[in-house]
Amino acid sequence: MKVAVPRERRAHETRVAATPDTVKKYVGMGLEVVVEAGAGMAARLPDELYRAAGASIEADPASVYRGADIVLKVQRPLVAGEGELDELALIPKGALLLAVLSPYNAPDSVPAYAGVGITAMALEFVPRITRAQGMDVLSSQSNLAGYRAVLDAAFEYDRAMPMMMTAAGTVAPAKVMVLGAGVAGLQAIATAKRLGAIVSATDVRPAAKEQVESLGGRFVMVESEETKEAETAGGYAKEMSEDFKRRQAELVAETIKSQDIVICTALIPGRKAPTLVNDDMVASMRPGSIIVDLAVEQGGNCTASRPGEVVEVGGVKVVGHFNVPGRIATDASALYAKNLLNFLTPLLQTEDGVSLALDFDDEILAATTLTHGGRVTHPAFADNK
Ligand code: NAD
C-alpha cells in the first residue's frame, strides 16, 4: 500500500502532513511512503530526513500521486483553475484522502470528490470524544494558533507585557482580553499570563468560566438564561439571539476601552465567525493598542480586520495574519502529522500484509467521511450530490 505525501500548494501553507517521525511509523507498519521533493522545506524538514526515515522522494507530483492508496494532505487538493496543478485529478480512483477539507468553505468540492471516486475524510470533523483526542487537528492547531496570536500581539505592541519595576521607573503590565475561550483562547490566556499580562476573557459557554479562572484569567460574561443552551452536544458554541448579541456588544464595548491587547478567537462551526468588535469599539481603544483576529479567515470577530494584513485604524493595529498555525510550521506539522498517524493507524489491518479496513458505522468515520464509492455520504452535504 502506497502513502503519498504531496507538497502543499495552497497560498500561505507552510505545513506538511507527515514528518520523518510519522513516516518511520508508517514504514514500520509495512506501508510504502512517497514524499514530494521539498514537501517539508517550509517546516524545516529537508528531504534527507524523510529519506532517512524510509520514504522515497519524488520530484514529479504526478509520480507522487500515481498508484497511491492513501493521500495525506494538510489542505484540500487544488482543482483545475485554482492554481499551478489540478491535484484532485491526480488522486487515483478509490484512494483515501485525509486532510482538513473545509467543505463548508468549498461546498462544490464535495461532489467533486465523489465524482472522481475517492474516499474523502475531513479531519476537522473528528468528534470531540475521548478516543479521538489524539486525532483532533482542530485542537492541536488552535492551541498553537492561540500561543502565536499572543506573540504576534507582543511583536506589534510598542510597550512591554509584564510589569517592570526599574530604577528608571515602573512599566505597567499590559491588559489583555481574549474573546472566545475555547482551545485557542485558553492557550492565548495561558501565554499572556506567562508574559505577565493582566488577562480577562469572555465566552458564551458558561463551562469556560472555570477554565479561564484556573489559568488566572478574569471571566466576564453576559448573564442570560440563553447561555445554558449555548453549547452543542459536541462542545461547540451556537449562534446567539439578537438580544444576546446586543447585550454582549455592550459588555465588550465597556470592557475593551481599557484593554491594551484583544485576542479574538470566537468561532461557530460551519458559520461565519460572530462579530464581536465593531468600528466604534476599535475607535474607543487607546492608540498603540493591538487587536489580533484569529477568526479573520472565517469572516472575522473584528470589523476592522483584513485577511493577511496588519492595518492601523486610529492608532490601533489590527492583525489579521493568514494561517496562524502555519506561522509556527515545524511544531504545527509535527502535531498535525501525529494526529493523522493516530487517525490512520486504527484503519489499517496488518495481518497478511497491510490493508485498509474501513468501518463506516464507526462514530469517527461516520463523522468525517464526506464521500465514498462515488457517492456523497456525509448527511450535511448529501444534497449537493
Ligand atoms: P471553536 O474554535 O469552535 O470556538 C472558539 C470559542 O469561541 C469557543 O469557546 C466558543 O464557545 C467561542 N464563541 C463562539 N461564539 C462566541 C461569541 N459570540 N462570544 C464569545 N465566544 C464565542 O471552539 P474550540 O476551541 O474548538 O472548542 C470548543 C469546545 O470543545 C471547548 O469547550 C473545548 O474545551 C472543547 N474541546 C473538547 C475536546 C475533547 O473533549 N476531546 C477537545 C477539544 C476541545
Tab-separated table of C-alpha atoms and ligand atoms in Angstrom:
chain	number	residue	atom	x	y	z
A	1	MET	CA	0.000	0.000	0.000
A	2	LYS	CA	1.327	3.359	-1.035
A	3	VAL	CA	1.005	6.546	1.023
A	4	ALA	CA	1.532	9.812	-0.863
A	5	VAL	CA	2.645	12.981	0.913
A	6	PRO	CA	2.457	15.824	-1.607
A	7	ARG	CA	3.866	19.303	-1.166
A	8	GLU	CA	1.130	21.744	-0.110
A	9	ARG	CA	0.428	24.244	-2.881
A	10	ARG	CA	-2.259	26.500	-1.439
A	11	ALA	CA	-1.185	30.061	-0.656
A	12	HIS	CA	0.298	30.677	2.805
A	13	GLU	CA	0.527	26.963	3.611
A	14	THR	CA	3.816	26.044	5.231
A	15	ARG	CA	2.841	22.821	6.959
A	16	VAL	CA	3.273	19.238	5.785
A	17	ALA	CA	1.055	16.238	6.528
A	18	ALA	CA	3.814	13.786	7.507
A	19	THR	CA	7.084	14.274	9.338
A	20	PRO	CA	10.119	11.987	9.338
A	21	ASP	CA	8.853	10.621	12.680
A	22	THR	CA	5.451	9.611	11.303
A	23	VAL	CA	6.979	8.325	8.062
A	24	LYS	CA	9.116	5.977	10.143
A	25	LYS	CA	5.960	4.661	11.840
A	26	TYR	CA	4.153	4.142	8.511
A	27	VAL	CA	7.143	2.341	7.038
A	28	GLY	CA	7.324	0.209	10.190
A	29	MET	CA	3.706	-0.826	9.595
A	30	GLY	CA	4.650	-2.050	6.123
A	31	LEU	CA	3.467	0.941	4.101
A	32	GLU	CA	5.421	2.412	1.208
A	33	VAL	CA	5.713	6.204	1.653
A	34	VAL	CA	6.415	8.623	-1.191
A	35	VAL	CA	7.088	12.246	-0.266
A	36	GLU	CA	7.175	15.008	-2.849
A	37	ALA	CA	10.553	16.737	-3.015
A	38	GLY	CA	10.551	19.847	-0.848
A	39	ALA	CA	7.260	18.965	0.891
A	40	GLY	CA	8.728	19.660	4.320
A	41	MET	CA	11.015	22.548	3.424
A	42	ALA	CA	8.786	25.344	4.768
A	43	ALA	CA	8.533	23.406	8.040
A	44	ARG	CA	12.322	22.977	8.098
A	45	LEU	CA	12.116	19.269	7.320
A	46	PRO	CA	14.514	18.578	4.441
A	47	ASP	CA	14.123	15.665	2.029
A	48	GLU	CA	17.142	13.853	3.507
A	49	LEU	CA	15.333	13.388	6.824
A	50	TYR	CA	12.362	11.789	5.059
A	51	ARG	CA	14.683	9.566	3.055
A	52	ALA	CA	16.483	8.501	6.232
A	53	ALA	CA	13.086	7.650	7.744
A	54	GLY	CA	12.388	5.251	4.887
A	55	ALA	CA	10.422	7.363	2.383
A	56	SER	CA	11.263	7.726	-1.258
A	57	ILE	CA	11.399	11.257	-2.618
A	58	GLU	CA	9.763	12.129	-5.940
A	59	ALA	CA	10.192	15.454	-7.721
A	60	ASP	CA	7.347	14.907	-10.203
A	61	PRO	CA	3.963	15.414	-8.489
A	62	ALA	CA	2.206	13.001	-10.873
A	63	SER	CA	4.612	10.262	-9.735
A	64	VAL	CA	3.889	11.079	-6.092
A	65	TYR	CA	0.158	10.501	-6.577
A	66	ARG	CA	0.382	7.638	-9.102
A	67	GLY	CA	-0.820	4.367	-7.567
A	68	ALA	CA	-1.406	5.955	-4.131
A	69	ASP	CA	-3.869	4.185	-1.840
A	70	ILE	CA	-3.723	6.907	0.802
A	71	VAL	CA	-3.056	10.615	0.276
A	72	LEU	CA	-2.076	12.680	3.319
A	73	LYS	CA	-2.548	16.423	2.975
A	74	VAL	CA	-2.955	19.476	5.146
A	75	GLN	CA	-5.397	21.396	2.944
A	76	ARG	CA	-7.919	20.280	0.333
A	77	PRO	CA	-6.469	19.488	-3.087
A	78	LEU	CA	-6.344	22.219	-5.718
A	79	VAL	CA	-8.717	21.733	-8.626
A	80	ALA	CA	-8.422	22.966	-12.224
A	81	GLY	CA	-8.259	26.752	-12.354
A	82	GLU	CA	-7.284	27.124	-8.690
A	83	GLY	CA	-3.524	27.007	-9.016
A	84	GLU	CA	-0.471	25.543	-10.659
A	85	LEU	CA	-1.752	21.962	-10.636
A	86	ASP	CA	-5.062	20.069	-10.660
A	87	GLU	CA	-4.192	17.939	-7.638
A	88	LEU	CA	-7.624	16.341	-7.395
A	89	ALA	CA	-7.300	14.916	-10.908
A	90	LEU	CA	-4.056	13.194	-9.846
A	91	ILE	CA	-5.585	11.294	-6.916
A	92	PRO	CA	-6.280	7.726	-8.052
A	93	LYS	CA	-9.870	6.476	-8.033
A	94	GLY	CA	-10.597	4.570	-4.824
A	95	ALA	CA	-7.814	6.301	-2.843
A	96	LEU	CA	-8.348	7.565	0.696
A	97	LEU	CA	-7.751	11.310	1.103
A	98	LEU	CA	-7.129	12.649	4.615
A	99	ALA	CA	-6.950	16.431	5.074
A	100	VAL	CA	-8.655	19.456	6.558
A	101	LEU	CA	-11.114	19.677	3.675
A	102	SER	CA	-13.120	22.758	4.794
A	103	PRO	CA	-16.231	21.608	2.900
A	104	TYR	CA	-18.356	24.469	4.264
A	105	ASN	CA	-15.982	26.931	2.608
A	106	ALA	CA	-15.945	24.910	-0.638
A	107	PRO	CA	-19.269	23.050	-0.977
A	108	ASP	CA	-18.604	22.235	-4.660
A	109	SER	CA	-15.539	20.248	-3.651
A	110	VAL	CA	-17.635	17.511	-2.032
A	111	PRO	CA	-19.458	16.318	-5.173
A	112	ALA	CA	-16.116	16.659	-6.969
A	113	TYR	CA	-14.545	14.079	-4.599
A	114	ALA	CA	-17.476	11.750	-5.264
A	115	GLY	CA	-17.085	12.418	-8.979
A	116	VAL	CA	-13.504	11.179	-9.055
A	117	GLY	CA	-14.381	8.204	-6.848
A	118	ILE	CA	-12.174	8.917	-3.836
A	119	THR	CA	-12.927	8.360	-0.165
A	120	ALA	CA	-12.546	11.843	1.276
A	121	MET	CA	-12.327	12.334	5.040
A	122	ALA	CA	-12.401	15.787	6.645
A	123	LEU	CA	-10.161	15.677	9.705
A	124	GLU	CA	-11.734	18.766	11.238
A	125	PHE	CA	-14.941	16.740	11.729
A	126	VAL	CA	-13.320	14.271	14.130
A	127	PRO	CA	-15.744	14.157	17.081
A	128	ARG	CA	-14.568	15.507	20.442
A	129	ILE	CA	-14.703	12.125	22.173
A	130	THR	CA	-12.020	10.699	24.433
A	131	ARG	CA	-10.986	8.001	21.925
A	132	ALA	CA	-10.352	10.637	19.264
A	133	GLN	CA	-8.393	13.186	21.303
A	134	GLY	CA	-5.106	12.237	19.665
A	135	MET	CA	-6.672	12.743	16.218
A	136	ASP	CA	-8.070	16.196	16.942
A	137	VAL	CA	-6.441	18.504	14.401
A	138	LEU	CA	-8.580	21.470	15.413
A	139	SER	CA	-7.255	21.279	18.954
A	140	SER	CA	-3.614	20.753	18.021
A	141	GLN	CA	-3.597	23.602	15.533
A	142	SER	CA	-5.787	26.001	17.563
A	143	ASN	CA	-3.570	25.527	20.570
A	144	LEU	CA	-0.517	26.692	18.619
A	145	ALA	CA	-2.513	29.496	16.979
A	146	GLY	CA	-3.583	30.811	20.389
A	147	TYR	CA	0.023	30.864	21.524
A	148	ARG	CA	1.268	32.519	18.349
A	149	ALA	CA	-1.508	35.151	18.415
A	150	VAL	CA	-0.180	36.498	21.712
A	151	LEU	CA	3.394	36.558	20.399
A	152	ASP	CA	2.185	38.361	17.254
A	153	ALA	CA	0.439	40.887	19.505
A	154	ALA	CA	3.567	41.314	21.632
A	155	PHE	CA	5.613	41.878	18.468
A	156	GLU	CA	3.318	44.676	17.252
A	157	TYR	CA	2.926	46.245	20.717
A	158	ASP	CA	5.252	49.135	21.415
A	159	ARG	CA	5.179	48.514	25.143
A	160	ALA	CA	6.210	45.690	27.445
A	161	MET	CA	3.776	42.976	28.554
A	162	PRO	CA	4.889	42.381	32.165
A	163	MET	CA	5.075	44.869	34.967
A	164	MET	CA	8.675	46.013	35.384
A	165	MET	CA	9.833	47.993	38.362
A	166	THR	CA	13.145	49.547	37.415
A	167	ALA	CA	15.343	52.321	38.737
A	168	ALA	CA	14.181	54.386	35.782
A	169	GLY	CA	10.504	53.915	36.558
A	170	THR	CA	7.701	51.377	36.519
A	171	VAL	CA	6.273	49.792	33.391
A	172	ALA	CA	2.609	48.902	33.793
A	173	PRO	CA	1.520	45.374	32.860
A	174	ALA	CA	-0.470	45.001	29.622
A	175	LYS	CA	-4.183	44.344	29.889
A	176	VAL	CA	-5.183	41.539	27.544
A	177	MET	CA	-8.733	40.498	26.740
A	178	VAL	CA	-9.437	37.192	24.995
A	179	LEU	CA	-12.746	36.833	23.135
A	180	GLY	CA	-13.712	33.154	22.922
A	181	ALA	CA	-12.239	30.780	25.497
A	182	GLY	CA	-12.032	27.533	23.506
A	183	VAL	CA	-8.763	25.771	22.722
A	184	ALA	CA	-7.059	28.788	21.078
A	185	GLY	CA	-8.451	31.241	23.622
A	186	LEU	CA	-7.320	29.212	26.623
A	187	GLN	CA	-3.800	28.911	25.216
A	188	ALA	CA	-3.819	32.664	24.497
A	189	ILE	CA	-4.788	33.297	28.138
A	190	ALA	CA	-2.024	30.981	29.387
A	191	THR	CA	0.561	32.596	27.097
A	192	ALA	CA	-0.423	36.173	28.019
A	193	LYS	CA	-0.288	35.238	31.702
A	194	ARG	CA	3.181	33.758	31.260
A	195	LEU	CA	4.258	37.049	29.709
A	196	GLY	CA	2.968	38.867	32.782
A	197	ALA	CA	-0.202	40.456	31.404
A	198	ILE	CA	-3.440	41.020	33.303
A	199	VAL	CA	-5.898	38.816	31.430
A	200	SER	CA	-9.668	38.707	31.102
A	201	ALA	CA	-11.805	36.607	28.770
A	202	THR	CA	-15.368	36.061	27.666
A	203	ASP	CA	-17.336	33.275	26.030
A	204	VAL	CA	-20.967	32.264	25.531
A	205	ARG	CA	-20.450	28.856	27.155
A	206	PRO	CA	-20.638	29.041	30.967
A	207	ALA	CA	-18.306	25.995	31.161
A	208	ALA	CA	-15.486	28.276	30.031
A	209	LYS	CA	-15.598	30.264	33.302
A	210	GLU	CA	-13.853	27.642	35.408
A	211	GLN	CA	-11.239	27.007	32.706
A	212	VAL	CA	-10.434	30.712	32.345
A	213	GLU	CA	-10.196	31.172	36.093
A	214	SER	CA	-7.974	28.111	36.517
A	215	LEU	CA	-5.473	29.853	34.212
A	216	GLY	CA	-5.583	33.010	36.310
A	217	GLY	CA	-7.839	34.975	33.967
A	218	ARG	CA	-10.909	37.001	34.949
A	219	PHE	CA	-14.095	35.766	33.269
A	220	VAL	CA	-16.704	38.278	32.130
A	221	MET	CA	-19.927	37.186	30.502
A	222	VAL	CA	-23.446	38.322	29.716
A	223	GLU	CA	-25.776	36.916	32.398
A	224	SER	CA	-28.573	35.238	30.455
A	225	GLU	CA	-30.685	32.099	30.587
A	226	GLU	CA	-29.772	31.642	26.918
A	227	THR	CA	-26.185	30.682	27.786
A	228	LYS	CA	-27.456	27.441	29.381
A	229	GLU	CA	-28.305	26.339	25.826
A	230	ALA	CA	-25.257	27.949	24.183
A	231	GLU	CA	-23.227	24.737	23.934
A	232	THR	CA	-23.962	21.921	21.469
A	233	ALA	CA	-23.549	18.267	22.423
A	234	GLY	CA	-20.173	18.433	20.648
A	235	GLY	CA	-18.995	21.236	22.970
A	236	TYR	CA	-19.213	23.970	20.316
A	237	ALA	CA	-20.990	27.324	20.557
A	238	LYS	CA	-24.300	28.092	18.875
A	239	GLU	CA	-25.343	31.301	17.146
A	240	MET	CA	-26.886	33.546	19.825
A	241	SER	CA	-30.094	35.619	19.646
A	242	GLU	CA	-30.122	39.262	18.540
A	243	ASP	CA	-30.914	40.315	22.126
A	244	PHE	CA	-27.904	38.390	23.463
A	245	LYS	CA	-25.669	39.867	20.762
A	246	ARG	CA	-26.763	43.404	21.714
A	247	ARG	CA	-26.049	42.771	25.394
A	248	GLN	CA	-22.731	41.143	24.588
A	249	ALA	CA	-21.785	44.140	22.422
A	250	GLU	CA	-22.477	46.430	25.410
A	251	LEU	CA	-20.273	44.265	27.638
A	252	VAL	CA	-17.411	44.144	25.132
A	253	ALA	CA	-17.712	47.897	24.431
A	254	GLU	CA	-17.490	48.679	28.140
A	255	THR	CA	-14.505	46.370	28.743
A	256	ILE	CA	-12.469	46.869	25.590
A	257	LYS	CA	-11.765	50.574	26.007
A	258	SER	CA	-9.447	49.878	28.930
A	259	GLN	CA	-7.612	46.993	27.191
A	260	ASP	CA	-4.206	47.165	25.519
A	261	ILE	CA	-4.460	43.918	23.579
A	262	VAL	CA	-7.505	41.983	22.353
A	263	ILE	CA	-7.158	38.435	21.031
A	264	CYS	CA	-10.214	37.342	19.012
A	265	THR	CA	-10.775	33.581	18.756
A	266	ALA	CA	-14.582	33.141	18.662
A	267	LEU	CA	-15.919	30.685	16.090
A	268	ILE	CA	-19.193	28.903	15.356
A	269	PRO	CA	-18.595	25.726	13.315
A	270	GLY	CA	-19.988	25.879	9.781
A	271	ARG	CA	-20.933	29.569	10.065
A	272	LYS	CA	-19.375	32.977	9.697
A	273	ALA	CA	-17.487	33.992	12.842
A	274	PRO	CA	-19.541	36.190	15.202
A	275	THR	CA	-18.855	39.934	15.005
A	276	LEU	CA	-17.791	40.995	18.494
A	277	VAL	CA	-15.688	44.144	17.969
A	278	ASN	CA	-17.170	46.882	15.783
A	279	ASP	CA	-15.535	50.027	14.418
A	280	ASP	CA	-16.742	52.168	17.349
A	281	MET	CA	-15.132	49.752	19.813
A	282	VAL	CA	-11.850	49.885	17.887
A	283	ALA	CA	-12.042	53.697	17.959
A	284	SER	CA	-12.564	53.605	21.753
A	285	MET	CA	-9.184	51.925	22.331
A	286	ARG	CA	-6.011	53.849	23.114
A	287	PRO	CA	-3.563	54.434	20.241
A	288	GLY	CA	-0.907	51.751	20.371
A	289	SER	CA	-3.424	49.048	21.315
A	290	ILE	CA	-3.416	45.792	19.379
A	291	ILE	CA	-6.213	43.537	18.145
A	292	VAL	CA	-5.290	40.100	16.779
A	293	ASP	CA	-8.189	38.490	14.908
A	294	LEU	CA	-7.629	34.736	14.670
A	295	ALA	CA	-11.116	34.418	13.123
A	296	VAL	CA	-10.218	36.686	10.187
A	297	GLU	CA	-10.378	33.871	7.624
A	298	GLN	CA	-13.866	32.891	8.833
A	299	GLY	CA	-15.201	36.438	8.385
A	300	GLY	CA	-13.533	37.952	11.448
A	301	ASN	CA	-14.603	38.816	15.004
A	302	CYS	CA	-13.465	42.404	14.407
A	303	THR	CA	-14.971	44.568	11.653
A	304	ALA	CA	-11.618	46.289	11.076
A	305	SER	CA	-9.536	43.160	10.455
A	306	ARG	CA	-8.410	42.321	6.918
A	307	PRO	CA	-7.264	38.830	5.884
A	308	GLY	CA	-3.498	38.669	5.542
A	309	GLU	CA	-2.947	42.273	6.657
A	310	VAL	CA	-1.872	44.338	9.634
A	311	VAL	CA	-3.964	47.518	9.378
A	312	GLU	CA	-3.789	50.597	11.568
A	313	VAL	CA	-7.070	52.274	12.465
A	314	GLY	CA	-6.821	55.425	14.575
A	315	GLY	CA	-3.521	54.214	16.022
A	316	VAL	CA	-4.879	50.742	16.850
A	317	LYS	CA	-3.112	47.938	14.982
A	318	VAL	CA	-5.426	45.184	13.794
A	319	VAL	CA	-3.586	41.972	12.935
A	320	GLY	CA	-5.206	39.507	10.526
A	321	HIS	CA	-2.490	37.039	9.571
A	322	PHE	CA	-3.417	34.133	7.325
A	323	ASN	CA	-2.940	30.584	8.565
A	324	VAL	CA	-1.582	31.319	12.041
A	325	PRO	CA	-0.669	27.662	12.806
A	326	GLY	CA	1.411	27.839	9.607
A	327	ARG	CA	3.413	30.667	11.242
A	328	ILE	CA	4.768	28.040	13.603
A	329	ALA	CA	5.160	25.436	10.899
A	330	THR	CA	7.561	22.944	12.472
A	331	ASP	CA	5.529	22.252	15.589
A	332	ALA	CA	2.209	22.610	13.759
A	333	SER	CA	3.366	19.985	11.231
A	334	ALA	CA	4.655	17.680	13.963
A	335	LEU	CA	1.311	17.732	15.810
A	336	TYR	CA	-0.811	17.572	12.658
A	337	ALA	CA	1.213	14.643	11.297
A	338	LYS	CA	0.808	12.854	14.635
A	339	ASN	CA	-2.962	13.473	14.511
A	340	LEU	CA	-3.045	11.848	11.046
A	341	LEU	CA	-0.990	8.891	12.255
A	342	ASN	CA	-3.392	8.410	15.170
A	343	PHE	CA	-6.368	8.634	12.790
A	344	LEU	CA	-4.956	6.260	10.190
A	345	THR	CA	-3.480	3.582	12.453
A	346	PRO	CA	-6.830	2.057	13.569
A	347	LEU	CA	-7.952	1.973	9.907
A	348	LEU	CA	-5.115	-0.344	8.955
A	349	GLN	CA	-5.130	-4.052	9.424
A	350	THR	CA	-1.688	-5.568	9.315
A	351	GLU	CA	-2.333	-9.309	9.106
A	352	ASP	CA	-1.226	-10.847	5.787
A	353	GLY	CA	0.232	-7.544	4.604
A	354	VAL	CA	-1.180	-4.135	5.291
A	355	SER	CA	-4.582	-3.026	4.000
A	356	LEU	CA	-7.361	-0.557	4.806
A	357	ALA	CA	-10.305	-1.807	6.853
A	358	LEU	CA	-12.886	0.986	6.891
A	359	ASP	CA	-15.905	0.599	9.179
A	360	PHE	CA	-18.186	3.431	8.123
A	361	ASP	CA	-20.530	2.733	11.057
A	362	ASP	CA	-17.756	3.743	13.438
A	363	GLU	CA	-18.547	7.093	15.078
A	364	ILE	CA	-15.299	8.700	13.926
A	365	LEU	CA	-15.548	7.602	10.289
A	366	ALA	CA	-19.263	8.415	10.164
A	367	ALA	CA	-18.477	11.988	11.256
A	368	THR	CA	-15.505	12.554	8.959
A	369	THR	CA	-16.297	10.704	5.719
A	370	LEU	CA	-17.633	13.049	3.050
A	371	THR	CA	-17.586	10.708	0.055
A	372	HIS	CA	-17.100	7.030	-0.645
A	373	GLY	CA	-17.722	4.722	-3.607
A	374	GLY	CA	-18.656	7.590	-5.927
A	375	ARG	CA	-21.330	8.979	-3.574
A	376	VAL	CA	-21.570	11.903	-1.157
A	377	THR	CA	-22.161	10.035	2.089
A	378	HIS	CA	-21.997	12.821	4.699
A	379	PRO	CA	-25.535	13.874	5.658
A	380	ALA	CA	-24.624	17.577	5.799
A	381	PHE	CA	-23.587	17.580	2.140
A	382	ALA	CA	-25.704	14.830	0.595
A	383	ASP	CA	-27.990	17.420	-1.081
A	384	ASN	CA	-25.049	18.658	-3.121
A	385	LYS	CA	-24.537	15.232	-4.652
B	1	NAD	P1	-14.241	26.936	18.404
B	1	NAD	O1	-12.904	27.095	17.767
B	1	NAD	O2	-15.378	26.471	17.584
B	1	NAD	O3	-14.651	28.361	19.050
B	1	NAD	C1	-13.772	29.066	19.872
B	1	NAD	C2	-14.515	29.611	21.067
B	1	NAD	O4	-15.350	30.702	20.665
B	1	NAD	C3	-15.439	28.615	21.772
B	1	NAD	O5	-15.083	28.532	23.132
B	1	NAD	C4	-16.815	29.211	21.594
B	1	NAD	O6	-17.687	28.936	22.680
B	1	NAD	C5	-16.481	30.682	21.500
B	1	NAD	N1	-17.535	31.536	20.946
B	1	NAD	C6	-18.387	31.291	19.916
B	1	NAD	N2	-19.230	32.328	19.752
B	1	NAD	C7	-18.894	33.266	20.674
B	1	NAD	C8	-19.394	34.549	20.996
B	1	NAD	N3	-20.420	35.096	20.341
B	1	NAD	N4	-18.826	35.211	22.014
B	1	NAD	C9	-17.791	34.680	22.708
B	1	NAD	N5	-17.268	33.468	22.447
B	1	NAD	C10	-17.827	32.758	21.448
B	1	NAD	O7	-14.158	26.017	19.681
B	1	NAD	P2	-12.970	25.070	20.177
B	1	NAD	O8	-11.848	25.913	20.624
B	1	NAD	O9	-12.696	24.085	19.129
B	1	NAD	O10	-13.560	24.371	21.479
B	1	NAD	C11	-14.916	24.151	21.723
B	1	NAD	C12	-15.090	23.318	22.965
B	1	NAD	O11	-14.690	21.990	22.762
B	1	NAD	C13	-14.345	23.777	24.183
B	1	NAD	O12	-15.196	23.592	25.282
B	1	NAD	C14	-13.204	22.825	24.299
B	1	NAD	O13	-12.710	22.729	25.614
B	1	NAD	C15	-13.889	21.575	23.848
B	1	NAD	N6	-12.957	20.559	23.401
B	1	NAD	C16	-13.136	19.261	23.805
B	1	NAD	C17	-12.270	18.269	23.376
B	1	NAD	C18	-12.455	16.853	23.800
B	1	NAD	O14	-13.220	16.597	24.682
B	1	NAD	N7	-11.795	15.933	23.172
B	1	NAD	C19	-11.238	18.577	22.516
B	1	NAD	C20	-11.086	19.903	22.106
B	1	NAD	C21	-11.965	20.872	22.553
